[in-house]
mmCIF file of C-alpha atoms and ligand atoms in Angstrom:
data_model
loop_
_atom_site.group_PDB
_atom_site.id
_atom_site.type_symbol
_atom_site.label_atom_id
_atom_site.label_comp_id
_atom_site.label_asym_id
_atom_site.label_seq_id
_atom_site.Cartn_x
_atom_site.Cartn_y
_atom_site.Cartn_z
ATOM 1 C CA UNK A 1 140.829 184.609 110.239
ATOM 2 C CA UNK A 2 139.778 181.902 114.279
ATOM 3 C CA UNK A 3 137.229 184.052 116.225
ATOM 4 C CA UNK A 4 136.498 181.113 118.599
ATOM 5 C CA UNK A 5 135.442 181.990 122.130
ATOM 6 C CA UNK A 6 136.606 181.771 124.917
ATOM 7 C CA UNK A 7 134.810 182.073 128.532
ATOM 8 C CA UNK A 8 137.008 183.318 131.494
ATOM 9 C CA UNK A 9 135.137 181.850 134.414
ATOM 10 C CA UNK A 10 136.613 183.748 137.461
ATOM 11 C CA UNK A 11 135.974 183.920 140.658
ATOM 12 C CA UNK A 12 137.315 182.930 144.285
ATOM 13 C CA UNK A 13 138.379 178.883 145.111
ATOM 14 C CA UNK A 14 134.756 177.358 145.637
ATOM 15 C CA UNK A 15 132.601 180.204 144.187
ATOM 16 C CA UNK A 16 131.161 177.084 141.341
ATOM 17 C CA UNK A 17 133.882 177.470 138.430
ATOM 18 C CA UNK A 18 134.156 173.866 137.714
ATOM 19 C CA UNK A 19 130.605 172.670 138.442
ATOM 20 C CA UNK A 20 129.815 175.503 136.073
ATOM 21 C CA UNK A 21 132.158 175.035 133.475
ATOM 22 C CA UNK A 22 131.126 171.106 133.428
ATOM 23 C CA UNK A 23 127.156 171.983 133.084
ATOM 24 C CA UNK A 24 127.955 174.577 130.187
ATOM 25 C CA UNK A 25 131.198 172.462 127.798
ATOM 26 C CA UNK A 26 128.591 170.086 126.861
ATOM 27 C CA UNK A 27 125.909 172.933 126.170
ATOM 28 C CA UNK A 28 128.283 175.313 124.764
ATOM 29 C CA UNK A 29 130.231 172.872 122.573
ATOM 30 C CA UNK A 30 133.769 174.227 124.409
ATOM 31 C CA UNK A 31 136.731 172.667 125.901
ATOM 32 C CA UNK A 32 137.168 172.802 129.937
ATOM 33 C CA UNK A 33 140.137 173.754 130.904
ATOM 34 C CA UNK A 34 140.632 173.580 134.915
ATOM 35 C CA UNK A 35 144.663 174.642 135.196
ATOM 36 C CA UNK A 36 143.619 173.007 138.701
ATOM 37 C CA UNK A 37 142.805 169.753 137.226
ATOM 38 C CA UNK A 38 145.755 169.669 135.256
ATOM 39 C CA UNK A 39 147.773 170.123 138.034
ATOM 40 C CA UNK A 40 146.092 167.657 140.457
ATOM 41 C CA UNK A 41 146.833 165.080 137.454
ATOM 42 C CA UNK A 42 150.987 165.470 137.622
ATOM 43 C CA UNK A 43 151.074 165.489 141.100
ATOM 44 C CA UNK A 44 148.941 162.275 140.829
ATOM 45 C CA UNK A 45 151.573 160.973 138.144
ATOM 46 C CA UNK A 46 154.402 161.842 140.431
ATOM 47 C CA UNK A 47 156.294 163.603 137.349
ATOM 48 C CA UNK A 48 158.773 166.228 137.739
ATOM 49 C CA UNK A 49 156.488 169.151 137.582
ATOM 50 C CA UNK A 50 153.841 167.042 140.101
ATOM 51 C CA UNK A 51 156.844 166.567 143.252
ATOM 52 C CA UNK A 52 157.533 170.162 142.762
ATOM 53 C CA UNK A 53 154.557 171.589 142.901
ATOM 54 C CA UNK A 54 152.507 169.359 145.429
ATOM 55 C CA UNK A 55 153.938 171.319 148.705
ATOM 56 C CA UNK A 56 152.545 174.385 147.031
ATOM 57 C CA UNK A 57 149.223 173.047 146.554
ATOM 58 C CA UNK A 58 148.922 171.887 149.650
ATOM 59 C CA UNK A 59 149.621 174.482 151.689
ATOM 60 C CA UNK A 60 146.989 176.694 149.334
ATOM 61 C CA UNK A 61 149.302 178.675 147.649
ATOM 62 C CA UNK A 62 150.098 179.775 143.640
ATOM 63 C CA UNK A 63 151.765 177.880 141.328
ATOM 64 C CA UNK A 64 154.705 179.543 139.343
ATOM 65 C CA UNK A 65 153.500 181.394 136.524
ATOM 66 C CA UNK A 66 156.063 179.914 134.273
ATOM 67 C CA UNK A 67 154.935 176.703 134.584
ATOM 68 C CA UNK A 68 150.712 177.397 134.940
ATOM 69 C CA UNK A 69 151.358 179.779 131.635
ATOM 70 C CA UNK A 70 153.194 176.687 129.524
ATOM 71 C CA UNK A 71 150.541 174.403 130.256
ATOM 72 C CA UNK A 72 147.677 176.327 129.055
ATOM 73 C CA UNK A 73 149.563 177.579 126.229
ATOM 74 C CA UNK A 74 150.020 174.107 124.930
ATOM 75 C CA UNK A 75 146.614 173.137 126.666
ATOM 76 C CA UNK A 76 144.769 175.644 124.117
ATOM 77 C CA UNK A 77 146.166 174.564 121.369
ATOM 78 C CA UNK A 78 144.587 170.777 121.621
ATOM 79 C CA UNK A 79 141.898 170.254 118.768
ATOM 80 C CA UNK A 80 139.196 170.016 121.401
ATOM 81 C CA UNK A 81 139.769 173.385 121.785
ATOM 82 C CA UNK A 82 139.890 174.996 118.585
ATOM 83 C CA UNK A 83 135.786 175.430 118.692
ATOM 84 C CA UNK A 84 136.479 177.382 121.955
ATOM 85 C CA UNK A 85 137.241 176.373 125.525
ATOM 86 C CA UNK A 86 136.457 177.881 129.133
ATOM 87 C CA UNK A 87 138.805 178.751 131.126
ATOM 88 C CA UNK A 88 138.264 177.611 134.730
ATOM 89 C CA UNK A 89 141.048 178.376 137.185
ATOM 90 C CA UNK A 90 143.154 180.597 134.651
ATOM 91 C CA UNK A 91 144.772 183.265 134.976
ATOM 92 C CA UNK A 92 145.334 183.855 138.737
ATOM 93 C CA UNK A 93 147.996 186.623 138.667
ATOM 94 C CA UNK A 94 148.043 189.639 136.607
ATOM 95 C CA UNK A 95 151.555 188.004 134.943
ATOM 96 C CA UNK A 96 149.100 185.176 134.017
ATOM 97 C CA UNK A 97 146.525 187.518 132.518
ATOM 98 C CA UNK A 98 148.820 189.432 130.891
ATOM 99 C CA UNK A 99 150.228 186.480 129.283
ATOM 100 C CA UNK A 100 146.888 185.249 128.531
ATOM 101 C CA UNK A 101 145.866 188.739 126.685
ATOM 102 C CA UNK A 102 148.659 188.273 124.701
ATOM 103 C CA UNK A 103 147.730 184.608 123.037
ATOM 104 C CA UNK A 104 144.004 185.889 122.597
ATOM 105 C CA UNK A 105 145.017 188.885 120.641
ATOM 106 C CA UNK A 106 147.306 187.406 118.742
ATOM 107 C CA UNK A 107 145.174 184.106 117.555
ATOM 108 C CA UNK A 108 142.462 186.554 117.696
ATOM 109 C CA UNK A 109 139.856 184.513 120.569
ATOM 110 C CA UNK A 110 137.227 186.113 121.562
ATOM 111 C CA UNK A 111 136.336 186.324 125.035
ATOM 112 C CA UNK A 112 134.319 187.281 127.780
ATOM 113 C CA UNK A 113 135.040 187.259 131.558
ATOM 114 C CA UNK A 114 131.908 186.017 133.916
ATOM 115 C CA UNK A 115 132.728 186.297 137.893
ATOM 116 C CA UNK A 116 130.637 184.753 140.274
ATOM 117 C CA UNK A 117 130.418 186.075 143.323
ATOM 118 C CA UNK A 118 130.312 184.397 146.403
ATOM 119 C CA UNK A 119 130.043 185.426 150.209
ATOM 120 C CA UNK A 120 133.217 183.603 151.816
ATOM 121 C CA UNK A 121 131.226 182.747 154.932
ATOM 122 C CA UNK A 122 129.803 180.595 152.252
ATOM 123 C CA UNK A 123 132.884 179.268 150.576
ATOM 124 C CA UNK A 124 134.185 178.327 153.666
ATOM 125 C CA UNK A 125 131.200 176.194 154.731
ATOM 126 C CA UNK A 126 131.166 174.634 151.058
ATOM 127 C CA UNK A 127 134.633 173.870 150.838
ATOM 128 C CA UNK A 128 135.076 172.117 154.282
ATOM 129 C CA UNK A 129 131.571 170.355 153.964
ATOM 130 C CA UNK A 130 133.027 168.595 150.720
ATOM 131 C CA UNK A 131 134.154 165.153 149.923
ATOM 132 C CA UNK A 132 136.233 163.298 147.134
ATOM 133 C CA UNK A 133 136.243 160.158 145.148
ATOM 134 C CA UNK A 134 140.025 159.532 145.606
ATOM 135 C CA UNK A 135 140.015 157.256 142.680
ATOM 136 C CA UNK A 136 137.747 158.824 140.143
ATOM 137 C CA UNK A 137 137.726 162.385 141.231
ATOM 138 C CA UNK A 138 134.042 162.890 141.478
ATOM 139 C CA UNK A 139 132.941 166.123 144.036
ATOM 140 C CA UNK A 140 130.153 165.782 146.423
ATOM 141 C CA UNK A 141 128.850 168.125 149.015
ATOM 142 C CA UNK A 142 126.791 167.818 151.840
ATOM 143 C CA UNK A 143 123.893 169.605 149.535
ATOM 144 C CA UNK A 144 122.570 169.327 146.267
ATOM 145 C CA UNK A 145 125.192 167.065 145.495
ATOM 146 C CA UNK A 146 125.425 164.501 148.269
ATOM 147 C CA UNK A 147 125.866 161.008 147.514
ATOM 148 C CA UNK A 148 123.477 159.027 147.043
ATOM 149 C CA UNK A 149 125.185 156.516 150.151
ATOM 150 C CA UNK A 150 126.525 159.131 152.453
ATOM 151 C CA UNK A 151 130.448 158.931 152.075
ATOM 152 C CA UNK A 152 130.565 156.952 149.230
ATOM 153 C CA UNK A 153 131.298 157.596 144.699
ATOM 154 C CA UNK A 154 127.944 157.095 143.387
ATOM 155 C CA UNK A 155 129.941 156.035 140.595
ATOM 156 C CA UNK A 156 132.815 153.303 141.911
ATOM 157 C CA UNK A 157 131.911 152.977 145.361
ATOM 158 C CA UNK A 158 134.837 154.558 147.062
ATOM 159 C CA UNK A 159 135.644 155.531 150.014
ATOM 160 C CA UNK A 160 134.947 159.403 149.988
ATOM 161 C CA UNK A 161 138.098 161.499 151.260
ATOM 162 C CA UNK A 162 138.605 165.391 152.618
ATOM 163 C CA UNK A 163 139.966 167.027 149.647
ATOM 164 C CA UNK A 164 143.885 168.111 150.953
ATOM 165 C CA UNK A 165 143.389 171.444 150.074
ATOM 166 C CA UNK A 166 140.335 171.457 151.462
ATOM 167 C CA UNK A 167 141.212 171.851 154.679
ATOM 168 C CA UNK A 168 139.580 174.669 156.553
ATOM 169 C CA UNK A 169 142.765 176.238 157.660
ATOM 170 C CA UNK A 170 144.149 175.525 153.730
ATOM 171 C CA UNK A 171 141.240 177.380 152.058
ATOM 172 C CA UNK A 172 141.619 180.898 154.449
ATOM 173 C CA UNK A 173 145.295 180.706 152.527
ATOM 174 C CA UNK A 174 143.481 179.833 149.508
ATOM 175 C CA UNK A 175 141.248 182.805 150.033
ATOM 176 C CA UNK A 176 144.083 184.952 151.110
ATOM 177 C CA UNK A 177 146.033 184.075 147.563
ATOM 178 C CA UNK A 178 143.105 185.062 145.781
ATOM 179 C CA UNK A 179 142.155 188.628 147.300
ATOM 180 C CA UNK A 180 146.287 189.524 147.078
ATOM 181 C CA UNK A 181 147.362 187.673 144.116
ATOM 182 C CA UNK A 182 144.181 186.767 141.810
ATOM 183 C CA UNK A 183 141.275 189.731 142.092
ATOM 184 C CA UNK A 184 143.418 192.188 140.674
ATOM 185 C CA UNK A 185 143.241 189.763 137.755
ATOM 186 C CA UNK A 186 139.379 191.111 137.208
ATOM 187 C CA UNK A 187 140.602 194.876 137.079
ATOM 188 C CA UNK A 188 143.237 194.296 135.003
ATOM 189 C CA UNK A 189 141.302 192.127 132.453
ATOM 190 C CA UNK A 190 138.200 194.835 132.466
ATOM 191 C CA UNK A 191 140.889 197.353 131.493
ATOM 192 C CA UNK A 192 142.283 195.354 128.691
ATOM 193 C CA UNK A 193 138.918 195.687 127.050
ATOM 194 C CA UNK A 194 137.389 192.309 127.572
ATOM 195 C CA UNK A 195 133.721 192.290 128.626
ATOM 196 C CA UNK A 196 133.082 191.555 131.951
ATOM 197 C CA UNK A 197 129.861 190.263 134.055
ATOM 198 C CA UNK A 198 129.398 189.819 137.705
ATOM 199 C CA UNK A 199 126.901 186.748 138.287
ATOM 200 C CA UNK A 200 125.179 185.654 141.525
ATOM 201 C CA UNK A 201 127.004 182.429 142.735
ATOM 202 C CA UNK A 202 124.892 181.595 145.954
ATOM 203 C CA UNK A 203 121.362 181.203 146.948
ATOM 204 C CA UNK A 204 119.824 179.285 143.845
ATOM 205 C CA UNK A 205 120.765 175.958 142.214
ATOM 206 C CA UNK A 206 123.691 175.642 139.813
ATOM 207 C CA UNK A 207 121.730 174.786 136.307
ATOM 208 C CA UNK A 208 119.960 178.254 137.229
ATOM 209 C CA UNK A 209 123.108 179.778 137.172
ATOM 210 C CA UNK A 210 124.411 178.047 133.797
ATOM 211 C CA UNK A 211 121.512 179.180 133.130
ATOM 212 C CA UNK A 212 122.267 183.155 133.180
ATOM 213 C CA UNK A 213 125.472 182.416 132.046
ATOM 214 C CA UNK A 214 124.468 181.253 128.382
ATOM 215 C CA UNK A 215 122.400 183.698 128.163
ATOM 216 C CA UNK A 216 124.847 186.363 128.637
ATOM 217 C CA UNK A 217 127.163 184.734 126.219
ATOM 218 C CA UNK A 218 124.619 184.015 124.327
ATOM 219 C CA UNK A 219 123.939 187.628 123.629
ATOM 220 C CA UNK A 220 128.078 188.648 124.025
ATOM 221 C CA UNK A 221 129.003 186.650 120.858
ATOM 222 C CA UNK A 222 126.026 186.860 119.325
ATOM 223 C CA UNK A 223 126.555 191.092 119.201
ATOM 224 C CA UNK A 224 130.204 190.274 117.734
ATOM 225 C CA UNK A 225 131.026 192.771 120.579
ATOM 226 C CA UNK A 226 133.784 190.378 122.674
ATOM 227 C CA UNK A 227 137.601 191.795 122.314
ATOM 228 C CA UNK A 228 139.106 190.380 119.714
HETATM 229 P P1 ADP B 1 139.847 176.286 143.544
HETATM 230 O O1 ADP B 1 139.673 177.363 142.201
HETATM 231 O O2 ADP B 1 139.129 175.209 144.048
HETATM 232 O O3 ADP B 1 141.105 177.108 144.448
HETATM 233 P P2 ADP B 1 141.988 174.617 141.672
HETATM 234 O O4 ADP B 1 141.209 173.292 141.552
HETATM 235 O O5 ADP B 1 141.146 175.468 140.658
HETATM 236 O O6 ADP B 1 140.481 175.131 142.931
HETATM 237 O O7 ADP B 1 142.881 174.949 142.288
HETATM 238 C C1 ADP B 1 144.037 174.271 142.687
HETATM 239 C C2 ADP B 1 145.197 174.937 143.320
HETATM 240 O O8 ADP B 1 145.853 174.999 142.245
HETATM 241 C C3 ADP B 1 145.409 176.444 143.530
HETATM 242 O O9 ADP B 1 145.482 176.266 144.931
HETATM 243 C C4 ADP B 1 146.989 176.760 143.257
HETATM 244 O O10 ADP B 1 147.802 176.016 144.441
HETATM 245 C C5 ADP B 1 146.925 175.913 142.066
HETATM 246 N N1 ADP B 1 146.406 176.429 141.067
HETATM 247 C C6 ADP B 1 145.807 176.249 139.901
HETATM 248 N N2 ADP B 1 145.201 176.647 139.125
HETATM 249 C C7 ADP B 1 146.353 177.962 138.954
HETATM 250 C C8 ADP B 1 146.854 179.314 138.295
HETATM 251 N N3 ADP B 1 146.500 179.401 137.547
HETATM 252 N N4 ADP B 1 148.050 179.320 139.019
HETATM 253 C C9 ADP B 1 148.737 179.264 140.356
HETATM 254 N N5 ADP B 1 148.557 178.206 140.504
HETATM 255 C C10 ADP B 1 146.932 177.589 140.248
#
């Protein structure tokens, strides 16, 4: 029977889900599945799906559930997810959570939810100070992850840009979408029996947050009590 682990990283935009997923995927040997990254790749490739979702993403709204569900379903079946996977930015609506719950139960995948808690004022400051390399996608902030040379990518020297959806007015829309459509997902997952942990996502270095998450899920999967 398959009992590969799944870590659901949950929290508002800018709470550090992507940063934590990148730190944890090495330590835990799990695949990193980011729906935001997958959608941005499709937009950059200019394919039909990418063209259909570009406007929604730019305005801070949510992409339709069927599109995202299909993408995640396919991604979970890839060989690199066979030993477990980290979900970053999914599920984001109760409809997505219902489908995920079905997939997890059918495939006997055990899941733990980690909710990264960050004050909205901190989020607005973080995202509006964020810069991205238009070439390789690397993300920087004013601190603690500022580039060696101001406004220039450490990896390939490109001039950094502000991600389209990190403009302050779009950040406010993303937070609204989170409050109305995503926050209820946590209650759904709790009600469905998944262990849910709150983790403070500000006021300390990302590495310290990652260590806390590692300890939590280490205990959870060792105890055999994760939802299957
Ligand atoms: P953040 O979590 O910081 O908002 P992401 O990179 O996860 O950033 O997502 C960027 C955008 O991609 C979202 O604002 C939304 O438009 C779209 N998106 C990502 N994941 C989903 C999802 N699970 N359902 C619907 N839309 C999504």
